[in-house]
Amino acid sequence: MTVPQVRLLKTAIPGPASNALHARKSAAVAGGVGTTLPVYVQRAGGGILVDVDGNQLIDFGSGIAVTSVGNSAPRVVEAVQRQVADFTHTCFTVTPYEPYVAVAEKLNALTPGSHEKRSALFNSGAEAVENAVKIARAATGRPAVVVFDHAYHGRTNLTMALTAKVMPYKQGFGPFANEIYRVPMAYPFRWPTGPENCAAEAFAQFVEQVHAQVGESNVAAVIVEPIQGEGGFIVPAPGFLARVAEWCAAHGILFVADEIQSGFCRTGDWFASSFEGVVPDLVTTAKGIAGGLPLAAVTGRADLMDAVHAGGLGGTYGGNPVACAAALAVIETMEAEDLAGAARRIEAVMKPRLEQLAEKYAAIGDVRGRGAMLAIELVEPGTLTPDAGLTNALTAACHREGLVTLTAGTYGNVLRFLPPLVIGEDLLSEGLDILEGAFTAHA
Ligand code: PLZ
């Protein structure tokens, strides 16, 4: 990789060139398009982002779990350059091409379960989730969709309805799509009777609410993130997902795993569902699938996927050849470099450090996550009261020191860490040192 793997601060963060660009942004770009950290990137590779002032920042965000293979990963660059010179577009539903088929074959092989599968490709995560709902409704002939508290599934009209959090995602954007029903998530840290009761009680509530308020025979699908992403890296209590999946199967309801954030080696296996022994009927993927090129997919049981009439699924750009070439290079990289193993190694380095911090700072109520999808939840010491103020102060302190971190959570009180899976151990440790320094200064 051509970007030196060292942190380097030449100016304040953000520096003058970033500030000048940000003024242009504010004058030209719609205000609704927010900015987490107004540092304008010029180059990136491995675990480093280089900004327009020449600063080199450590990347603990991966563009929200996208550049798992690293930014401009060598195989991706080569594959994209080759494809872009051959042809850029035909529209797969007009005159098809091999890379789309090859991505579908790979997805069918890599997603959980050895049953016969089919895939359909799209542009964004939200579009994949929308299409999973279309497929589930067409295959079951049922209207209702069940989702969970803290869920995030996208920003389109249907996926806003599936998403739980009102601000900023839904405020002012209704009316929303109907036939969406929300049930409690098995959230161990916040479960009223304690984490040990969480799986069983949350499952009982799920069954009761779906039965009483929706009716099993009306439900096409239950959609769940195996580890919730924007909602705060909530790992459902062990056993909960398997019970839900089993119950769905018994009632002809499709279990849809939204692996858009948790998938593609992020959690230490190809898909997070595997840790719970769950084989979903449909899986949605995006983000890490193509190293930053826009690509998403629905993969699932052949009988369900083929239930939709020809022409019922598609789009001008879905499965664009350049994005498909990138995805094939990503998958090759993940296999060749064992990036699932890399995610497990990141967990082995980061989690003990975060746990040590939690021993020292009572504001850390919970340390959780899997692989390179880790988070800490910040509360007022000894309570469950969310501390979004501290979360923002810590984030700002990390940003000033050249560490890109992200927040999450329904209450805005979760610091989440999503380093590229190829990040070096020295950068990982340095990032954790910066986080620790932020705690020393602010907690
Ligand atoms: N499902 C589980 O995490 C995207 C959203 C960032 P798109 N998460 C990042 C933002 O503020 O918009 C996501 C996800 C899960 C679906 C999506 C939607 O994926 O590619 O952003 O549409």
Coordinates of C-alpha atoms and ligand atoms in Angstrom, one line a residue:
M1 CA 0.0 0.0 0.0
T2 CA 1.3 3.4 -1.0
V3 CA 0.0 5.4 2.0
P4 CA 2.5 5.4 4.9
Q5 CA 1.0 3.6 7.8
V6 CA 1.7 6.4 10.4
R7 CA -0.3 9.0 12.1
L8 CA 0.9 12.5 11.3
L9 CA -0.5 15.8 12.5
K10 CA 0.7 18.9 10.5
T11 CA -2.1 21.3 11.4
A12 CA -5.0 21.5 13.8
I13 CA -7.8 19.0 12.9
P14 CA -9.5 20.1 10.8
G15 CA -6.8 22.2 9.1
P16 CA -7.1 25.3 7.0
A17 CA -7.5 23.5 3.6
S18 CA -10.3 21.4 5.1
N19 CA -11.9 24.4 6.6
A20 CA -11.9 26.2 3.2
L21 CA -13.5 23.1 1.6
H22 CA -16.0 22.9 4.3
A23 CA -17.1 26.5 3.7
R24 CA -17.6 25.6 0.0
K25 CA -19.5 22.5 1.1
S26 CA -21.9 24.5 3.3
A27 CA -22.6 26.8 0.4
A28 CA -23.1 24.1 -2.2
V29 CA -24.3 20.9 -0.5
A30 CA -27.8 20.4 1.0
G31 CA -27.8 21.0 4.7
G32 CA -29.4 17.7 5.4
V33 CA -26.3 15.9 4.3
G34 CA -24.3 16.0 7.6
T35 CA -20.6 15.7 8.4
T36 CA -19.2 13.7 11.3
L37 CA -15.7 15.1 11.0
P38 CA -15.0 17.9 8.5
V39 CA -11.6 16.7 7.4
Y40 CA -11.5 16.4 3.6
V41 CA -9.7 13.3 2.4
Q42 CA -7.3 13.2 -0.4
R43 CA -5.9 9.7 -0.2
A44 CA -6.4 6.6 2.0
G45 CA -5.0 3.2 2.4
G46 CA -4.7 0.5 5.1
G47 CA -5.6 2.1 8.4
I48 CA -4.7 5.7 7.4
L49 CA -6.7 8.6 5.9
V50 CA -4.6 11.5 4.4
D51 CA -6.4 14.8 4.4
V52 CA -6.0 17.9 2.2
D53 CA -3.7 19.5 4.8
G54 CA -1.3 16.6 4.7
N55 CA -2.5 15.2 8.1
Q56 CA -2.6 11.4 8.4
L57 CA -5.5 10.1 10.6
I58 CA -5.9 6.7 12.0
D59 CA -9.2 5.2 10.7
F60 CA -11.4 3.5 13.2
G61 CA -14.5 3.9 11.0
S62 CA -13.8 2.3 7.6
G63 CA -16.4 4.7 6.1
I64 CA -19.0 3.0 8.4
A65 CA -17.8 -0.6 8.0
V66 CA -17.2 -0.4 4.3
T67 CA -13.4 -0.5 3.6
S68 CA -12.8 -3.7 5.5
V69 CA -10.1 -4.7 3.0
G70 CA -8.5 -1.3 3.3
N71 CA -9.1 1.8 1.2
S72 CA -8.0 1.4 -2.4
A73 CA -6.9 -2.1 -1.6
P74 CA -4.5 -3.3 -4.3
R75 CA -6.6 -6.2 -5.7
V76 CA -9.7 -3.9 -5.8
V77 CA -7.8 -1.1 -7.6
E78 CA -6.5 -3.5 -10.2
A79 CA -9.8 -5.2 -10.8
V80 CA -11.7 -1.9 -11.1
Q81 CA -9.2 -0.5 -13.5
R82 CA -9.4 -3.5 -15.7
Q83 CA -13.2 -3.6 -15.7
V84 CA -13.6 0.1 -16.2
A85 CA -11.4 -0.1 -19.3
D86 CA -13.3 -3.1 -20.7
F87 CA -16.9 -1.7 -20.2
T88 CA -18.6 0.4 -17.6
H89 CA -22.2 -0.5 -18.0
T90 CA -24.8 -2.4 -20.0
C91 CA -27.6 -2.8 -17.5
F92 CA -27.6 -6.5 -16.4
T93 CA -31.3 -6.8 -17.2
V94 CA -30.7 -5.7 -20.8
T95 CA -27.5 -7.5 -21.8
P96 CA -25.9 -9.4 -18.9
Y97 CA -22.2 -10.1 -18.1
E98 CA -20.2 -12.6 -16.1
P99 CA -19.0 -10.7 -13.1
Y100 CA -22.6 -10.3 -11.8
V101 CA -23.1 -14.0 -12.1
A102 CA -19.8 -14.7 -10.3
V103 CA -20.7 -12.4 -7.4
A104 CA -24.0 -14.2 -7.1
E105 CA -22.3 -17.6 -7.1
K106 CA -19.9 -16.4 -4.4
L107 CA -22.7 -15.0 -2.2
N108 CA -24.6 -18.2 -2.5
A109 CA -21.6 -20.1 -1.4
L110 CA -20.5 -17.8 1.4
T111 CA -23.8 -17.0 3.2
P112 CA -24.9 -19.4 6.0
G113 CA -26.4 -22.7 5.0
S114 CA -25.6 -25.3 2.3
H115 CA -29.1 -25.2 0.7
E116 CA -29.7 -24.0 -2.9
K117 CA -29.6 -20.2 -3.1
R118 CA -30.1 -17.3 -5.5
S119 CA -28.9 -13.7 -5.3
A120 CA -30.0 -10.4 -6.7
L121 CA -27.7 -7.3 -6.7
F122 CA -28.5 -3.7 -6.0
N123 CA -26.8 -0.4 -5.3
S124 CA -27.3 0.4 -1.6
G125 CA -28.1 -1.3 1.7
A126 CA -31.5 0.3 1.9
E127 CA -32.3 -0.9 -1.6
A128 CA -31.3 -4.5 -0.6
V129 CA -33.6 -4.4 2.4
E130 CA -36.5 -3.0 0.3
N131 CA -36.0 -5.8 -2.1
A132 CA -35.9 -8.4 0.7
V133 CA -39.3 -7.2 1.8
K134 CA -40.6 -7.4 -1.8
I135 CA -39.3 -10.9 -2.1
A136 CA -40.7 -12.0 1.3
R137 CA -44.1 -10.6 0.5
A138 CA -44.2 -12.1 -3.0
A139 CA -43.0 -15.5 -1.7
T140 CA -45.4 -15.7 1.3
G141 CA -48.4 -13.7 0.0
R142 CA -48.4 -12.0 3.4
P143 CA -48.1 -8.2 4.1
A144 CA -46.7 -7.7 7.6
V145 CA -43.0 -7.2 8.5
V146 CA -41.7 -7.4 12.1
V147 CA -38.6 -5.4 13.2
F148 CA -36.9 -4.5 16.5
D149 CA -36.3 -1.6 18.8
H150 CA -32.9 0.1 17.9
A151 CA -33.1 -1.3 14.3
Y152 CA -31.5 0.5 11.4
H153 CA -32.3 -0.6 7.9
G154 CA -32.0 2.6 5.8
R155 CA -33.4 6.0 4.7
T156 CA -35.8 5.2 1.9
N157 CA -39.5 5.4 2.7
L158 CA -39.9 1.7 3.4
T159 CA -36.6 1.4 5.3
M160 CA -37.3 4.5 7.3
A161 CA -40.4 2.7 8.5
L162 CA -38.2 -0.3 9.5
T163 CA -35.7 1.9 11.2
A164 CA -36.4 2.7 14.9
K165 CA -34.7 6.0 15.7
V166 CA -36.7 9.1 14.8
M167 CA -33.9 11.8 15.0
P168 CA -32.3 12.3 12.6
Y169 CA -33.6 9.5 10.4
K170 CA -37.4 9.9 10.3
Q171 CA -38.2 13.4 11.8
G172 CA -40.4 15.3 9.4
F173 CA -40.3 12.6 6.7
G174 CA -43.5 10.7 7.2
P175 CA -46.0 9.3 6.5
F176 CA -44.2 6.0 6.5
A177 CA -44.9 2.7 4.9
N178 CA -47.5 0.6 6.7
E179 CA -47.7 -3.0 7.9
I180 CA -44.5 -2.6 9.9
Y181 CA -44.6 -3.8 13.5
R182 CA -41.9 -3.2 16.1
V183 CA -41.0 -5.5 19.0
P184 CA -38.4 -5.3 21.8
M185 CA -34.8 -6.3 21.2
A186 CA -33.0 -8.6 23.5
Y187 CA -30.6 -5.9 24.7
P188 CA -28.7 -7.5 27.6
F189 CA -27.2 -4.3 29.1
R190 CA -30.6 -2.6 29.4
W191 CA -32.8 -5.6 30.1
P192 CA -34.9 -4.7 33.1
T193 CA -34.6 -8.0 35.0
G194 CA -30.9 -8.5 34.1
P195 CA -28.9 -9.9 31.2
E196 CA -29.4 -13.5 32.4
N197 CA -33.1 -13.3 31.7
C198 CA -32.9 -11.3 28.5
A199 CA -33.0 -14.0 25.8
A200 CA -35.9 -15.9 27.3
E201 CA -38.0 -12.9 28.3
A202 CA -37.4 -11.0 25.1
F203 CA -38.4 -14.1 23.1
A204 CA -41.6 -14.5 25.2
Q205 CA -42.5 -10.9 24.5
F206 CA -41.7 -11.2 20.8
V207 CA -44.0 -14.3 20.5
E208 CA -46.8 -12.6 22.6
Q209 CA -46.7 -9.3 20.7
V210 CA -46.6 -10.9 17.2
H211 CA -49.4 -13.2 18.1
A212 CA -51.6 -10.7 19.8
Q213 CA -50.9 -7.6 17.7
V214 CA -50.1 -8.9 14.2
G215 CA -51.1 -12.5 13.9
E216 CA -48.6 -15.1 12.7
S217 CA -50.3 -15.9 9.5
N218 CA -50.1 -12.2 8.4
V219 CA -46.3 -11.9 8.8
A220 CA -44.1 -12.2 5.7
A221 CA -40.8 -11.6 7.5
V222 CA -38.9 -10.8 10.6
I223 CA -35.9 -8.6 9.8
V224 CA -33.1 -8.3 12.3
E225 CA -29.5 -7.2 12.4
P226 CA -27.5 -10.1 14.0
I227 CA -25.5 -7.4 15.7
Q228 CA -27.4 -4.1 15.6
G229 CA -25.3 -1.4 13.9
E230 CA -26.5 2.2 14.1
G231 CA -28.6 1.2 17.1
G232 CA -25.4 0.8 19.2
F233 CA -23.7 -2.4 18.3
I234 CA -26.2 -4.3 20.4
V235 CA -25.4 -8.0 20.5
P236 CA -28.7 -9.8 21.0
A237 CA -28.6 -12.0 24.1
P238 CA -27.2 -15.4 23.2
G239 CA -29.8 -17.8 22.0
F240 CA -32.4 -15.1 21.2
L241 CA -31.9 -15.1 17.4
A242 CA -31.9 -18.9 17.2
R243 CA -35.2 -19.1 19.0
V244 CA -36.8 -16.4 16.8
A245 CA -35.5 -18.1 13.7
E246 CA -36.9 -21.4 14.8
W247 CA -40.3 -19.9 15.7
C248 CA -40.4 -18.1 12.3
A249 CA -39.8 -21.4 10.5
A250 CA -42.6 -23.0 12.5
H251 CA -45.0 -20.3 11.3
G252 CA -44.0 -19.9 7.7
I253 CA -42.4 -16.5 8.4
L254 CA -39.1 -15.7 6.7
F255 CA -36.2 -14.9 8.9
V256 CA -34.2 -12.1 7.2
A257 CA -30.8 -11.2 8.5
D258 CA -29.6 -7.7 7.7
E259 CA -25.9 -8.3 7.6
I260 CA -25.2 -5.0 5.8
Q261 CA -23.0 -3.8 8.7
S262 CA -22.1 -7.1 10.4
G263 CA -21.2 -9.1 7.3
F264 CA -18.2 -9.7 5.2
C265 CA -15.7 -10.8 7.9
R266 CA -16.4 -7.8 10.1
T267 CA -17.3 -9.9 13.1
G268 CA -14.7 -12.6 12.7
D269 CA -16.6 -14.9 10.3
W270 CA -18.2 -14.2 6.9
F271 CA -21.5 -13.4 8.6
A272 CA -22.5 -12.7 12.2
S273 CA -25.5 -15.0 12.0
S274 CA -23.0 -17.9 12.1
F275 CA -22.1 -17.2 15.7
E276 CA -25.7 -17.9 16.7
G277 CA -26.0 -21.0 14.5
V278 CA -28.7 -19.2 12.6
V279 CA -29.4 -20.0 8.9
P280 CA -31.5 -17.1 7.6
D281 CA -34.0 -17.5 4.8
L282 CA -32.8 -14.3 3.2
V283 CA -29.6 -12.3 3.9
T284 CA -29.0 -8.6 2.9
T285 CA -25.4 -7.5 2.3
A286 CA -23.7 -4.2 1.3
K287 CA -20.9 -2.0 2.7
G288 CA -17.9 -4.4 3.1
I289 CA -18.9 -6.4 0.0
A290 CA -17.1 -4.2 -2.6
G291 CA -14.4 -2.2 -0.8
G292 CA -16.3 1.2 -1.3
L293 CA -17.9 0.6 -4.7
P294 CA -21.7 0.8 -4.4
L295 CA -23.0 -2.7 -4.3
A296 CA -25.6 -4.6 -2.2
A297 CA -27.4 -7.9 -2.4
V298 CA -30.2 -10.1 -1.3
T299 CA -29.2 -13.8 -1.1
G300 CA -31.6 -16.5 0.0
R301 CA -33.4 -19.8 -0.5
A302 CA -33.8 -20.5 -4.2
D303 CA -37.6 -21.3 -3.8
L304 CA -38.2 -17.8 -2.2
M305 CA -35.9 -15.8 -4.5
D306 CA -37.4 -17.5 -7.6
A307 CA -41.0 -16.8 -6.4
V308 CA -40.8 -13.3 -7.9
H309 CA -41.9 -13.0 -11.6
A310 CA -39.3 -12.1 -14.2
G311 CA -38.9 -8.3 -14.4
G312 CA -40.0 -7.9 -10.8
L313 CA -36.5 -7.2 -9.5
G314 CA -33.9 -4.9 -11.0
G315 CA -32.8 -1.4 -11.6
T316 CA -30.5 0.4 -14.0
Y317 CA -27.3 0.1 -12.1
G318 CA -27.9 -2.9 -9.7
G319 CA -24.8 -5.1 -10.0
N320 CA -22.9 -2.6 -12.0
P321 CA -19.9 -4.4 -13.6
V322 CA -17.3 -2.2 -12.0
A323 CA -18.8 -2.8 -8.5
C324 CA -19.0 -6.5 -9.2
A325 CA -15.3 -6.6 -10.2
A326 CA -14.5 -4.8 -7.0
A327 CA -16.6 -7.3 -5.0
L328 CA -14.8 -10.3 -6.5
A329 CA -11.5 -8.7 -5.6
V330 CA -12.7 -8.1 -2.1
I331 CA -13.8 -11.7 -1.6
E332 CA -10.4 -12.9 -3.1
T333 CA -8.6 -10.6 -0.7
M334 CA -10.6 -11.7 2.3
E335 CA -9.9 -15.4 1.5
A336 CA -6.2 -14.9 0.6
E337 CA -5.5 -12.7 3.7
D338 CA -7.9 -14.5 6.1
L339 CA -9.5 -11.2 7.1
A340 CA -12.1 -13.1 9.3
G341 CA -9.0 -14.2 11.3
A342 CA -7.8 -10.6 11.2
A343 CA -11.1 -9.4 12.7
R344 CA -10.7 -11.9 15.5
R345 CA -7.2 -10.7 16.1
I346 CA -8.4 -7.1 16.3
E347 CA -10.9 -8.2 18.9
A348 CA -8.2 -10.0 20.9
V349 CA -6.2 -6.7 21.0
M350 CA -9.0 -4.2 21.4
K351 CA -11.5 -5.9 23.7
P352 CA -9.1 -6.4 26.7
R353 CA -8.0 -2.7 26.3
L354 CA -11.6 -1.5 26.3
E355 CA -12.4 -3.8 29.3
Q356 CA -9.4 -2.3 31.2
L357 CA -10.7 1.1 30.5
A358 CA -14.1 0.1 31.8
E359 CA -12.5 -1.1 35.1
K360 CA -11.0 2.4 35.4
Y361 CA -13.9 4.6 34.3
A362 CA -17.3 3.9 35.7
A363 CA -18.8 5.9 32.8
I364 CA -18.3 2.8 30.6
G365 CA -21.4 0.8 31.4
D366 CA -20.9 -1.9 28.8
V367 CA -18.1 -3.2 26.4
R368 CA -19.6 -5.3 23.6
G369 CA -19.4 -6.5 20.1
R370 CA -17.5 -9.1 18.1
G371 CA -14.4 -9.1 15.9
A372 CA -13.7 -5.6 14.5
M373 CA -17.2 -4.4 15.4
L374 CA -16.7 -3.3 19.0
A375 CA -18.3 -0.5 21.1
I376 CA -18.5 1.0 24.6
E377 CA -21.7 2.4 26.0
L378 CA -21.4 5.5 28.2
V379 CA -23.6 6.2 31.1
E380 CA -23.7 8.3 34.2
P381 CA -21.7 6.1 36.6
G382 CA -23.7 3.5 38.4
T383 CA -26.9 4.1 36.4
L384 CA -28.3 3.3 33.0
T385 CA -28.7 7.0 32.2
P386 CA -27.1 7.6 28.8
D387 CA -24.2 10.1 28.7
A388 CA -24.3 11.5 25.2
G389 CA -22.4 14.6 26.3
L390 CA -19.4 12.5 27.4
T391 CA -19.7 10.4 24.2
N392 CA -19.4 13.6 22.1
A393 CA -16.6 15.0 24.2
L394 CA -14.6 11.8 23.8
T395 CA -15.3 11.7 20.1
A396 CA -14.2 15.3 19.6
A397 CA -11.0 14.6 21.6
C398 CA -10.1 11.6 19.5
H399 CA -10.8 13.6 16.3
R400 CA -8.5 16.4 17.4
E401 CA -5.7 13.8 17.9
G402 CA -6.2 12.4 14.5
L403 CA -8.3 9.3 15.3
V404 CA -11.5 8.8 13.4
T405 CA -14.1 7.3 15.6
L406 CA -17.9 7.1 15.2
T407 CA -20.8 7.2 17.6
A408 CA -24.0 5.2 17.5
G409 CA -26.9 4.3 19.6
T410 CA -30.6 5.2 20.0
Y411 CA -29.4 7.6 22.8
G412 CA -26.2 8.8 21.1
N413 CA -24.1 7.3 23.9
V414 CA -22.1 4.6 22.2
L415 CA -18.6 4.9 20.9
R416 CA -18.1 2.4 18.1
F417 CA -14.9 1.1 16.6
L418 CA -14.8 -0.3 13.0
P419 CA -11.2 -0.4 11.9
P420 CA -10.3 -1.7 8.5
L421 CA -9.5 -5.4 8.9
V422 CA -6.0 -4.8 7.4
I423 CA -5.0 -2.2 10.0
G424 CA -1.6 -2.8 11.6
E425 CA -1.3 -3.7 15.2
D426 CA 0.8 -0.6 15.9
L427 CA -1.9 1.8 14.6
L428 CA -4.5 -0.2 16.5
S429 CA -2.6 0.3 19.8
E430 CA -1.9 3.9 19.0
G431 CA -5.6 4.5 18.4
L432 CA -6.4 2.9 21.7
D433 CA -3.8 5.1 23.4
I434 CA -5.5 8.2 22.0
L435 CA -8.9 6.9 23.3
E436 CA -7.3 6.3 26.7
G437 CA -5.9 9.9 26.6
A438 CA -9.4 11.2 25.8
F439 CA -10.8 9.4 28.9
T440 CA -8.0 10.9 31.1
A441 CA -8.9 14.4 29.9
H442 CA -12.7 14.1 29.9
A443 CA -14.0 11.3 32.1
Ligands
PLZ1 N1 -28.9 -1.9 7.2 C1 -27.7 -2.8 9.2 O1 -26.0 -0.5 8.9 C2 -26.3 1.5 6.8 C3 -25.9 4.4 7.7 C4 -25.3 5.7 7.6 P1 -27.1 2.1 2.9 N2 -25.7 2.0 7.9 C5 -25.0 3.3 7.8 C6 -26.2 6.8 7.5 O2 -26.2 7.7 8.3 O3 -27.0 6.9 6.5 C7 -27.2 0.3 6.9 C8 -27.0 -0.7 8.0 C9 -27.9 -1.8 8.1 C10 -29.1 -1.1 6.2 C11 -28.2 0.0 6.0 C12 -28.5 0.9 4.8 O4 -27.4 0.9 3.9 O5 -26.1 1.5 2.0 O6 -26.7 3.3 3.7 O7 -28.4 2.3 2.2

